[in-house]
Short mmCIF file of C-alpha atoms and ligand atoms in Angstrom, two decimals:
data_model
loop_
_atom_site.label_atom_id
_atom_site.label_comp_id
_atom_site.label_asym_id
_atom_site.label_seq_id
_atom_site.Cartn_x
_atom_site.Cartn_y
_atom_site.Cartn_z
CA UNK A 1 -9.39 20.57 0.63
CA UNK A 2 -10.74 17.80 2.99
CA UNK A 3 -14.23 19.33 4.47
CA UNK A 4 -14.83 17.40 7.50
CA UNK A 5 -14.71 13.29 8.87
CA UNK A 6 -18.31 12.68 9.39
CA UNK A 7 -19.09 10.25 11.79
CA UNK A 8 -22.40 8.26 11.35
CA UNK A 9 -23.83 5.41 13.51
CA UNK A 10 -22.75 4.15 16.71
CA UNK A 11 -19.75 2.25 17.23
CA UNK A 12 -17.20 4.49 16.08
CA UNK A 13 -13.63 5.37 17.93
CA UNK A 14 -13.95 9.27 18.44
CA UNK A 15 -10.72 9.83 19.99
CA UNK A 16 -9.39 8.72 16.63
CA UNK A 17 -12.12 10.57 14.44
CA UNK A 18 -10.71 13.48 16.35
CA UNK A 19 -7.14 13.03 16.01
CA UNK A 20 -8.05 12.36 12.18
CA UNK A 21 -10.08 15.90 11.94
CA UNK A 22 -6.95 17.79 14.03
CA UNK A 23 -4.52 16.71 11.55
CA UNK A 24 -6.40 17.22 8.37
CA UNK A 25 -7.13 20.67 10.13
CA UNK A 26 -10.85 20.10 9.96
CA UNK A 27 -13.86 19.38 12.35
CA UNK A 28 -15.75 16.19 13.24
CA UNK A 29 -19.60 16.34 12.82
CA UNK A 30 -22.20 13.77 11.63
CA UNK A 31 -23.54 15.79 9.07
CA UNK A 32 -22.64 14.70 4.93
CA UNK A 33 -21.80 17.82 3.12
CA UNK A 34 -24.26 19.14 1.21
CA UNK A 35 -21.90 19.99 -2.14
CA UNK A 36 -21.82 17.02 -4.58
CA UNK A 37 -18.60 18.05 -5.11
CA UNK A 38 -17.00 17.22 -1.75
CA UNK A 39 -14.16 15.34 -0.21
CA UNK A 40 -14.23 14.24 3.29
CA UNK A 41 -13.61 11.41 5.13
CA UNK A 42 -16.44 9.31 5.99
CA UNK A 43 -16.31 7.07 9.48
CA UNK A 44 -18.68 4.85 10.58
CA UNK A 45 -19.04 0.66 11.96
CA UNK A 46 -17.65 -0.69 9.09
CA UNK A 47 -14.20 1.80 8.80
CA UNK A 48 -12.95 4.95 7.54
CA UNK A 49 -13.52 6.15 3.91
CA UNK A 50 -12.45 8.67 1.81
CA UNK A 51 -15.55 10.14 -0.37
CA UNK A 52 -14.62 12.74 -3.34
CA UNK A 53 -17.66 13.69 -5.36
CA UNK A 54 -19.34 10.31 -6.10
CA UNK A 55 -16.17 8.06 -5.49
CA UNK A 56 -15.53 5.68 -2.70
CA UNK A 57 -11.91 4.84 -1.52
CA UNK A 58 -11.18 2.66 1.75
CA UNK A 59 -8.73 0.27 2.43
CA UNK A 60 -10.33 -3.49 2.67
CA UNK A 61 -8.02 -6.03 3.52
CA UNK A 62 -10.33 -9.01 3.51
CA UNK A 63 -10.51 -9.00 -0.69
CA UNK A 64 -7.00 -10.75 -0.66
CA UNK A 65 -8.06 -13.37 1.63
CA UNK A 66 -8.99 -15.77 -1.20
CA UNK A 67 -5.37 -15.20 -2.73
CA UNK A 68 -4.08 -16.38 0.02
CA UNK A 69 -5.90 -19.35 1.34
CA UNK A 70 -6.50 -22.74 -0.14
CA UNK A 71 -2.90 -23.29 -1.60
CA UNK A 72 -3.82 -19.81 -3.66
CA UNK A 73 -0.44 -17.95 -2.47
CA UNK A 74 1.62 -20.28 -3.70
CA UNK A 75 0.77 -18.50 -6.77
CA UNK A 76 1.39 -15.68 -6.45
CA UNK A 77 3.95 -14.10 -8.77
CA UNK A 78 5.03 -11.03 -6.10
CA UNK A 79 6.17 -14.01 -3.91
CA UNK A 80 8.26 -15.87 -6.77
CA UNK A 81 9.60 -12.35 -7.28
CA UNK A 82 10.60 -11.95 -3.60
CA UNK A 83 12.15 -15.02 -3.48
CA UNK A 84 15.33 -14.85 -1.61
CA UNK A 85 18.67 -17.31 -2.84
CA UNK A 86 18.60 -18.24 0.97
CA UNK A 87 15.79 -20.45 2.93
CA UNK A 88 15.00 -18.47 5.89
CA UNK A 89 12.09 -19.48 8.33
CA UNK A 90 9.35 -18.15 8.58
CA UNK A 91 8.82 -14.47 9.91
CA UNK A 92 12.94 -13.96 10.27
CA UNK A 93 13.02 -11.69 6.39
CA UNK A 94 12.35 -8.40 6.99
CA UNK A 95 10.86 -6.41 3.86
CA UNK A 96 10.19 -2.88 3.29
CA UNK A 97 7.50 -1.43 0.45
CA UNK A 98 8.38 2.10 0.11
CA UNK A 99 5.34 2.35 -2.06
CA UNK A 100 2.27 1.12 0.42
CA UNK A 101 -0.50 2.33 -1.29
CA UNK A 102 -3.57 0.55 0.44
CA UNK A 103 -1.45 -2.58 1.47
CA UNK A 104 -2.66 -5.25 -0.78
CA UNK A 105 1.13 -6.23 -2.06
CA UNK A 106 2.33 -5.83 1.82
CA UNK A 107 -0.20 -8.20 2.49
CA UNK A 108 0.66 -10.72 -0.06
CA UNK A 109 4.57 -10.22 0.88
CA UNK A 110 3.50 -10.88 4.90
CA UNK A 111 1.37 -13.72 3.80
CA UNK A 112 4.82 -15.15 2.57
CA UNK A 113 6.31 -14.87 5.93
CA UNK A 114 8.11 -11.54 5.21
CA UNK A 115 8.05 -8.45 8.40
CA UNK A 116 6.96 -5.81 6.36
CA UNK A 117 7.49 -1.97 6.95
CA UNK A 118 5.02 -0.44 4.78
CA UNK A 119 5.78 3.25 3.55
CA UNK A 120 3.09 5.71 2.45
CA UNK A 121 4.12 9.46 2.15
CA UNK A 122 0.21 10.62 1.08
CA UNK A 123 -1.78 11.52 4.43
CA UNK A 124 -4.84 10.10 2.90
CA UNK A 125 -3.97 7.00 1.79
CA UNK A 126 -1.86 6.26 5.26
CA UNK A 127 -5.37 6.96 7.03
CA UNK A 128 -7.18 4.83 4.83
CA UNK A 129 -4.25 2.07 5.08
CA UNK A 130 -3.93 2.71 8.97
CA UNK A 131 -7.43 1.99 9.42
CA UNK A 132 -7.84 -1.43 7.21
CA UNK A 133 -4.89 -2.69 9.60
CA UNK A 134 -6.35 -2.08 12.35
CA UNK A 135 -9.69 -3.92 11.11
CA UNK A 136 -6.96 -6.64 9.81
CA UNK A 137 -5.78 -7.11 13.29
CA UNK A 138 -9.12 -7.73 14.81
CA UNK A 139 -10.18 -10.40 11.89
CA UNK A 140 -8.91 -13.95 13.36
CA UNK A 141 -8.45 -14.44 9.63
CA UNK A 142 -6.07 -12.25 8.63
CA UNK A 143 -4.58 -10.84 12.22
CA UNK A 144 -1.78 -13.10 11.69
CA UNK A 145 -0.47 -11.78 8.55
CA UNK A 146 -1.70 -8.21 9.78
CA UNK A 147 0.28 -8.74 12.91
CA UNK A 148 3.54 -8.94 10.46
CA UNK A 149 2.48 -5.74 8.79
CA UNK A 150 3.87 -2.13 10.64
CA UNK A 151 3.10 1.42 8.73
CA UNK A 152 5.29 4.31 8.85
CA UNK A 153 4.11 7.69 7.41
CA UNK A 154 6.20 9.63 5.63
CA UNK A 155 8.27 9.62 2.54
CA UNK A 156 10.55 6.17 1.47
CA UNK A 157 13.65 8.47 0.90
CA UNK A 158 13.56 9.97 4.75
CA UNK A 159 12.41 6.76 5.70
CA UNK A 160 15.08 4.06 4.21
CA UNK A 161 17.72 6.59 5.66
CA UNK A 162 16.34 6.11 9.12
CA UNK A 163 16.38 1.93 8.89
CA UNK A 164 18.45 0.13 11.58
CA UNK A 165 18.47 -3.07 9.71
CA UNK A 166 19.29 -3.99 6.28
CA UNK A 167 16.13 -5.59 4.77
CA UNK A 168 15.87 -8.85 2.91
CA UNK A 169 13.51 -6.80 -0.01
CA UNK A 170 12.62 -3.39 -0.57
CA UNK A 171 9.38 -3.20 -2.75
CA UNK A 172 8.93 -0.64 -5.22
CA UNK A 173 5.31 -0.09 -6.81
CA UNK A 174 5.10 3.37 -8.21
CA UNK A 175 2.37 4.09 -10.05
CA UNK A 176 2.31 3.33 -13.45
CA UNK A 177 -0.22 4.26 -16.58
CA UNK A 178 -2.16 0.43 -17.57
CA UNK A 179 -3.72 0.00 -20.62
CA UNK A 180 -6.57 -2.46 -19.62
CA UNK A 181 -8.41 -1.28 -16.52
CA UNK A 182 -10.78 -3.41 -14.62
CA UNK A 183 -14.05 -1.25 -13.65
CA UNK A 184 -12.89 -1.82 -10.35
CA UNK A 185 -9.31 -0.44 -10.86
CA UNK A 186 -10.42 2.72 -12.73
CA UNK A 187 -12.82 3.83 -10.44
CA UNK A 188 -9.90 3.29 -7.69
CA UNK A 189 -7.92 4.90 -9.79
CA UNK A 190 -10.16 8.16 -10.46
CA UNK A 191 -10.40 8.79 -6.29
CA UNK A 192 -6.32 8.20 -6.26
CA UNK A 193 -5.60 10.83 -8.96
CA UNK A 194 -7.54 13.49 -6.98
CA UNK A 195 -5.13 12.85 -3.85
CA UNK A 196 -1.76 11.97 -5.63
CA UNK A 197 0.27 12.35 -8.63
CA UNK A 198 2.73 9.50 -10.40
CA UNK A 199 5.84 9.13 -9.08
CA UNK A 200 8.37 11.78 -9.77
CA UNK A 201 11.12 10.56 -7.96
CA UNK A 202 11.96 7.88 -9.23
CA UNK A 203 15.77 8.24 -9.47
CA UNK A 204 15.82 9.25 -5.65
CA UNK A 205 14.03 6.37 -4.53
CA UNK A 206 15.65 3.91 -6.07
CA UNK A 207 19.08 5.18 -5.07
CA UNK A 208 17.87 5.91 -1.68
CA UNK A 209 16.54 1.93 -1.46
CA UNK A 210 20.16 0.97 -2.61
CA UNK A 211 21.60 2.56 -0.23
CA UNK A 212 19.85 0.83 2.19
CA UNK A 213 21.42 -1.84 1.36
CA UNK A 214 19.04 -4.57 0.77
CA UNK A 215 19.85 -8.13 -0.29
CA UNK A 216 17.68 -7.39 -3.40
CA UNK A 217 14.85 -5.16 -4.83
CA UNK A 218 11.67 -5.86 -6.62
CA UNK A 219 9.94 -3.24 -8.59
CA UNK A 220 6.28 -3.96 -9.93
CA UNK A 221 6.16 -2.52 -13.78
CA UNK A 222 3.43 -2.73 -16.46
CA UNK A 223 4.74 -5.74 -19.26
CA UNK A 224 6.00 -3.36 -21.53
CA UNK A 225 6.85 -0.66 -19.35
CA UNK A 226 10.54 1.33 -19.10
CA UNK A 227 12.87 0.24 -16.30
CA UNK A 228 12.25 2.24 -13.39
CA UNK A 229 15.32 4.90 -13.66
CA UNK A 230 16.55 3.07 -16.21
CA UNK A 231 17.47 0.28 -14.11
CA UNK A 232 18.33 -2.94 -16.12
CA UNK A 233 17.52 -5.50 -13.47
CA UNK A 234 19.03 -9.06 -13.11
CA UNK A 235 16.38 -10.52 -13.93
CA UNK A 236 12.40 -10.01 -14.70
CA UNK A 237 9.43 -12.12 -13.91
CA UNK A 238 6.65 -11.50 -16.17
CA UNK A 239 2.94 -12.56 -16.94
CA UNK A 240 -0.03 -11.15 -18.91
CA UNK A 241 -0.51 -8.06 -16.51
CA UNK A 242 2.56 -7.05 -14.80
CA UNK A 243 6.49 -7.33 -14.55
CA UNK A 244 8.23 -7.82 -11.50
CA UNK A 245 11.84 -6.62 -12.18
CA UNK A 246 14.41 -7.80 -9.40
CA UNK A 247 17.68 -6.44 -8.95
CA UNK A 248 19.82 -8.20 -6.48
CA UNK A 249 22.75 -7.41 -4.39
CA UNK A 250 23.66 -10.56 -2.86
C1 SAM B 1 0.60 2.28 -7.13
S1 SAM B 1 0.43 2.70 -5.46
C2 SAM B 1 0.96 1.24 -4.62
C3 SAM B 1 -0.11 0.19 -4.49
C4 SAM B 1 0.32 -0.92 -3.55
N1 SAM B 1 1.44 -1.69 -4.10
C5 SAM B 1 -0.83 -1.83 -3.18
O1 SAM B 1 -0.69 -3.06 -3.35
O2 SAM B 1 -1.87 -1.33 -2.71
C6 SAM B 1 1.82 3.76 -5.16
C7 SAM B 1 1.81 4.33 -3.74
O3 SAM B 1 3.13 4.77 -3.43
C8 SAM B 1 3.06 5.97 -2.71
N2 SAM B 1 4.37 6.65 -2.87
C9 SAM B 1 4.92 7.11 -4.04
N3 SAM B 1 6.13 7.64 -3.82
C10 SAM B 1 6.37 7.52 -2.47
C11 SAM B 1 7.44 7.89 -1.62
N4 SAM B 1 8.53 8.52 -2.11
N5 SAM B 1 7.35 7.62 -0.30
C12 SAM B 1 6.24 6.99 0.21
N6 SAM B 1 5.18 6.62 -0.55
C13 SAM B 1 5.24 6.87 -1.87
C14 SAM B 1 1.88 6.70 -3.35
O4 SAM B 1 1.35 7.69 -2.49
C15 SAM B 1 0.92 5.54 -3.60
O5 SAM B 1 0.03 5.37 -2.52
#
């Protein structure tokens, strides 16, 4: 399915372009495939991309950097979601999104002083999300925030079973059908659909994330969307364009 990772330019890590083309089980050359069709990874001095037909999808960190600067994060409705009925300092709460995607909510959630294990059970996205950390951590902007941010690959269910802790917040963010798209989100949206399909366990991974036994959960819905599992939640927290509903335990 993936044809190659094509490396172009100088400045590129080939030891991981190589470990990248092992475990997709394909080969690293600097040559773009000639079908217009195509999906391959695409690596060169400014990170890795994924490339399907015409579509672009890479991780890029640096876009929330204006949501959370100048007294913007206060805003942020993920955080008043998150909120915990305890003041902890900053750094100690421990989160886990078992739905990573590309990281932006992680980021936001770190940015709030939460440790953050991010989950991501699709090999492409992970790559794509591995490498926008990476270019987080070297960005004296962000590394900070990035430094607070730790990915594990693999699926949430397999991977809340395996925590040693019991998290302040697990984060839930399956993905969901929204009526208004942004250009921006639908052509996001378009390269995502040819990689992964909505979530179909949703019953699973909410049980497995109680079972984890957090203090609460937040799960990101569309406004007028169906609880996930049927959930009611304690409470919601709802604007225009999205529904945070948070269930908590303690
Ligand atoms: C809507 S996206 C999340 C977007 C993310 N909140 C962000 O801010 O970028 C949902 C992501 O969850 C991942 N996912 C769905 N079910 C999962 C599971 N059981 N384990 C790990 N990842 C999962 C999908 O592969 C997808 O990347």
């Amino acid at each position: 399915m993936i044809e190659a990772v094509c490396v172009q330019g100088r400045g590129v890590d080939m030891d991981r372009a190589r470990r990248l083309a092992e475990k997709f089980g394909t080969e690293v050359t600097d040559k773009i495939p000639d079908d217009k069709h195509a999906m391959y990874f695409l690596f060169d001095k400014t990170g890795l991309s994924f490339i399907a037909g015409k579509q672009e999808l890479k991780g890029d960190l640096s876009r929330m950097l204006k949501r959370v600067t100048g007294g913007h994060l206060a805003h942020e409705i993920i955080l008043k979601a998150a909120k915990q009925n305890t003041e902890a300092e900053q750094g100690t709460l421990r989160a886990v999104d078992c739905t990573a995607g590309l990281g932006e909510d992680s980021f936001l959630l770190a940015a709030g002083g939460y440790q953050v294990e991010l989950f991501e059970h699709n090999p492409v996205t992970a790559a794509l999300l591995h490498d926008a950390l990476i270019r987080a951590r070297k960005n004296p902007e962000m590394q900070e925030i990035a430094k607070r941010m730790t990915l594990r690959e693999g699926d949430s269910k397999e991977l809340l079973a395996s925590l040693t802790y019991e998290p302040d917040l697990i984060y839930l963010d399956p993905m969901f059908p929204e009526k208004k798209k942004s250009a921006e989100t639908k052509k996001k949206l378009q390269v995502l659909h040819k990689i992964e399909t909505p979530c179909a366990d949703e019953n699973e991974l909410i049980q497995a994330a109680i079972d984890a036994k957090p203090k609460k959960i937040v799960i990101k819905r569309p406004p007028e969307g169906p609880y996930l599992a049927g959930m009611t939640p304690t409470y919601s927290v709802t604007r225009k364009a999205v529904r945070f509903d948070c269930i908590v335990f303690s």
